[in-house]
Structures are given as structure tokens and as C-alpha cells.
């Protein structure tokens, strides 16, 4: 399974970005991120059906995960970005079709896309 994440870039604080991850197959999908000098952390996850989602508590209300199964693509809409959102964002796929927050549950990982939020 190959995952391709894209959509990162440089944005000013308060701005928005939408990340995309192309992945074929029946998987639960998630986004994680890793900031410089920090451990990777869970951002959001979505079930295979798209009917169930989970978010890191600190990101609720600003980030929205969705998926288009016809396009085999998962999206992460990020609004009201803050400098502390700066990180490499990774998409991941799990054979568990329901959303899960643990990185251990994910079997496949994309290469990451860098999001930089300037103040």
C-alpha cells in the first residue's frame, strides 16, 4: 500500500491549508504530526466508511478530516493555523476500519508533508 500525502506549505498564522492523502484499499485512515524535537502525535482519524471520526482534543474545532472514497483520498482541512501547528504531517492507514488514535494500530505510512505556520 502506497500513501502519498501532499498539500503542505508555508502559511501565516490564522490561515488555512488542506492536506490530501491518496490511498487505495479498505482502511481506516489518520493523520499524525511530528514537530521539530517532539514526538509524533495523533491529529485525527476517520473510519473506512467516513461515518466516524476522532480528533486530538486540542485540535477540535480547527481541523476537519474527511474522505472521498471515489477518489481514494483523505483530506485534513486545517483552519485558524497557529505557529505551534508547524510540523511534518503524516497520513497513515490501518487495517482497522474504525478510527483509532494509536500509531501502533497503523500499518502503512506516507512520507510526510511539511506544514510551516509563520507568526
CSV table of C-alpha atoms in Angstrom, one decimal:
chain,number,residue,atom,x,y,z
A,1,UNK,CA,0.0,0.0,0.0
A,2,UNK,CA,1.5,3.3,-1.0
A,3,UNK,CA,0.4,6.5,0.7
A,4,UNK,CA,1.0,9.9,-0.9
A,5,UNK,CA,0.5,12.9,1.2
A,6,UNK,CA,0.6,16.4,-0.2
A,7,UNK,CA,-0.7,19.9,0.3
A,8,UNK,CA,1.8,21.2,2.9
A,9,UNK,CA,3.5,24.5,2.7
A,10,UNK,CA,4.1,27.9,4.3
A,11,UNK,CA,1.1,29.8,5.7
A,12,UNK,CA,0.7,32.7,8.0
A,13,UNK,CA,-0.9,32.3,11.4
A,14,UNK,CA,-4.7,32.4,11.1
A,15,UNK,CA,-4.6,30.9,7.6
A,16,UNK,CA,-5.8,27.6,6.3
A,17,UNK,CA,-4.4,24.6,4.4
A,18,UNK,CA,-5.9,21.4,3.2
A,19,UNK,CA,-3.8,18.2,3.2
A,20,UNK,CA,-4.6,15.3,1.0
A,21,UNK,CA,-3.6,11.7,1.1
A,22,UNK,CA,-4.2,9.3,-1.7
A,23,UNK,CA,-4.6,5.7,-0.6
A,24,UNK,CA,-6.5,2.8,-2.2
A,25,UNK,CA,-7.9,0.0,-0.2
A,26,UNK,CA,-10.3,-0.7,2.7
A,27,UNK,CA,-8.5,1.1,5.5
A,28,UNK,CA,-9.2,3.4,8.4
A,29,UNK,CA,-7.1,6.5,7.9
A,30,UNK,CA,-5.4,9.0,10.1
A,31,UNK,CA,-3.2,12.0,10.3
A,32,UNK,CA,-0.3,12.3,12.7
A,33,UNK,CA,2.2,15.0,13.0
A,34,UNK,CA,5.7,15.5,14.4
A,35,UNK,CA,7.1,18.9,15.3
A,36,UNK,CA,10.9,19.5,15.5
A,37,UNK,CA,12.3,18.0,18.6
A,38,UNK,CA,9.0,16.4,19.6
A,39,UNK,CA,7.4,13.0,19.4
A,40,UNK,CA,4.9,12.2,16.8
A,41,UNK,CA,1.3,12.8,17.9
A,42,UNK,CA,-2.1,11.9,16.8
A,43,UNK,CA,-4.1,14.5,14.9
A,44,UNK,CA,-7.3,12.9,13.5
A,45,UNK,CA,-8.7,9.7,12.2
A,46,UNK,CA,-11.6,8.6,10.1
A,47,UNK,CA,-13.3,5.2,9.6
A,48,UNK,CA,-13.4,3.4,6.3
A,49,UNK,CA,-17.0,4.4,5.8
A,50,UNK,CA,-16.2,8.0,6.7
A,51,UNK,CA,-19.0,8.0,9.2
A,52,UNK,CA,-16.8,8.0,12.3
A,53,UNK,CA,-14.1,10.5,13.1
A,54,UNK,CA,-11.7,11.2,16.0
A,55,UNK,CA,-9.7,14.2,16.8
A,56,UNK,CA,-7.0,15.2,19.3
A,57,UNK,CA,-8.7,17.3,21.9
A,58,UNK,CA,-6.5,20.3,21.3
A,59,UNK,CA,-7.4,20.4,17.6
A,60,UNK,CA,-11.2,20.0,17.8
A,61,UNK,CA,-13.0,22.8,16.0
A,62,UNK,CA,-10.0,23.8,13.9
A,63,UNK,CA,-9.2,20.7,12.0
A,64,UNK,CA,-11.6,18.6,10.0
A,65,UNK,CA,-10.9,15.2,8.5
A,66,UNK,CA,-12.9,13.8,5.6
A,67,UNK,CA,-12.6,11.2,2.8
A,68,UNK,CA,-13.8,10.7,-0.7
A,69,UNK,CA,-13.8,7.0,-1.4
A,70,UNK,CA,-14.5,7.5,-5.1
A,71,UNK,CA,-11.1,9.3,-5.3
A,72,UNK,CA,-9.4,7.2,-2.7
A,73,UNK,CA,-8.4,10.3,-0.9
A,74,UNK,CA,-8.5,11.5,2.7
A,75,UNK,CA,-8.3,15.2,3.5
A,76,UNK,CA,-7.4,17.2,6.5
A,77,UNK,CA,-8.7,20.7,6.5
A,78,UNK,CA,-6.8,22.9,8.8
A,79,UNK,CA,-8.1,26.3,9.8
A,80,UNK,CA,-7.0,29.1,12.1
A,81,UNK,CA,-3.5,27.7,12.0
A,82,UNK,CA,-1.1,28.6,14.7
A,83,UNK,CA,2.7,28.5,14.8
A,84,UNK,CA,2.6,25.5,17.1
A,85,UNK,CA,0.9,23.6,14.3
A,86,UNK,CA,4.2,23.6,12.4
A,87,UNK,CA,5.2,20.0,11.9
A,88,UNK,CA,5.6,17.3,9.4
A,89,UNK,CA,2.2,15.8,8.8
A,90,UNK,CA,1.9,12.1,8.0
A,91,UNK,CA,-1.0,10.1,6.8
A,92,UNK,CA,-1.4,6.5,7.9
A,93,UNK,CA,-3.6,3.6,7.0
A,94,UNK,CA,-4.9,0.9,9.3
A,95,UNK,CA,-6.5,-2.4,8.6
A,96,UNK,CA,-8.8,-1.5,11.4
A,97,UNK,CA,-11.7,0.1,9.6
A,98,UNK,CA,-12.8,2.1,12.6
A,99,UNK,CA,-10.7,5.2,13.7
A,100,UNK,CA,-8.0,4.7,16.2
A,101,UNK,CA,-5.6,7.1,17.9
A,102,UNK,CA,-2.6,4.9,18.5
A,103,UNK,CA,0.2,4.9,15.9
A,104,UNK,CA,0.7,1.3,16.7
A,105,UNK,CA,-2.6,0.5,15.0
A,106,UNK,CA,-1.4,1.8,11.7
A,107,UNK,CA,0.2,-0.5,9.2
A,108,UNK,CA,1.2,1.9,6.4
A,109,UNK,CA,2.6,5.4,6.5
A,110,UNK,CA,3.1,8.1,3.9
A,111,UNK,CA,6.3,10.1,3.6
A,112,UNK,CA,5.0,13.2,5.3
A,113,UNK,CA,4.3,16.8,4.2
A,114,UNK,CA,5.7,19.8,5.9
A,115,UNK,CA,3.4,22.5,7.2
A,116,UNK,CA,5.0,25.7,8.4
A,117,UNK,CA,3.0,28.4,10.1
A,118,UNK,CA,4.6,31.7,10.5
A,119,UNK,CA,3.7,34.2,13.2
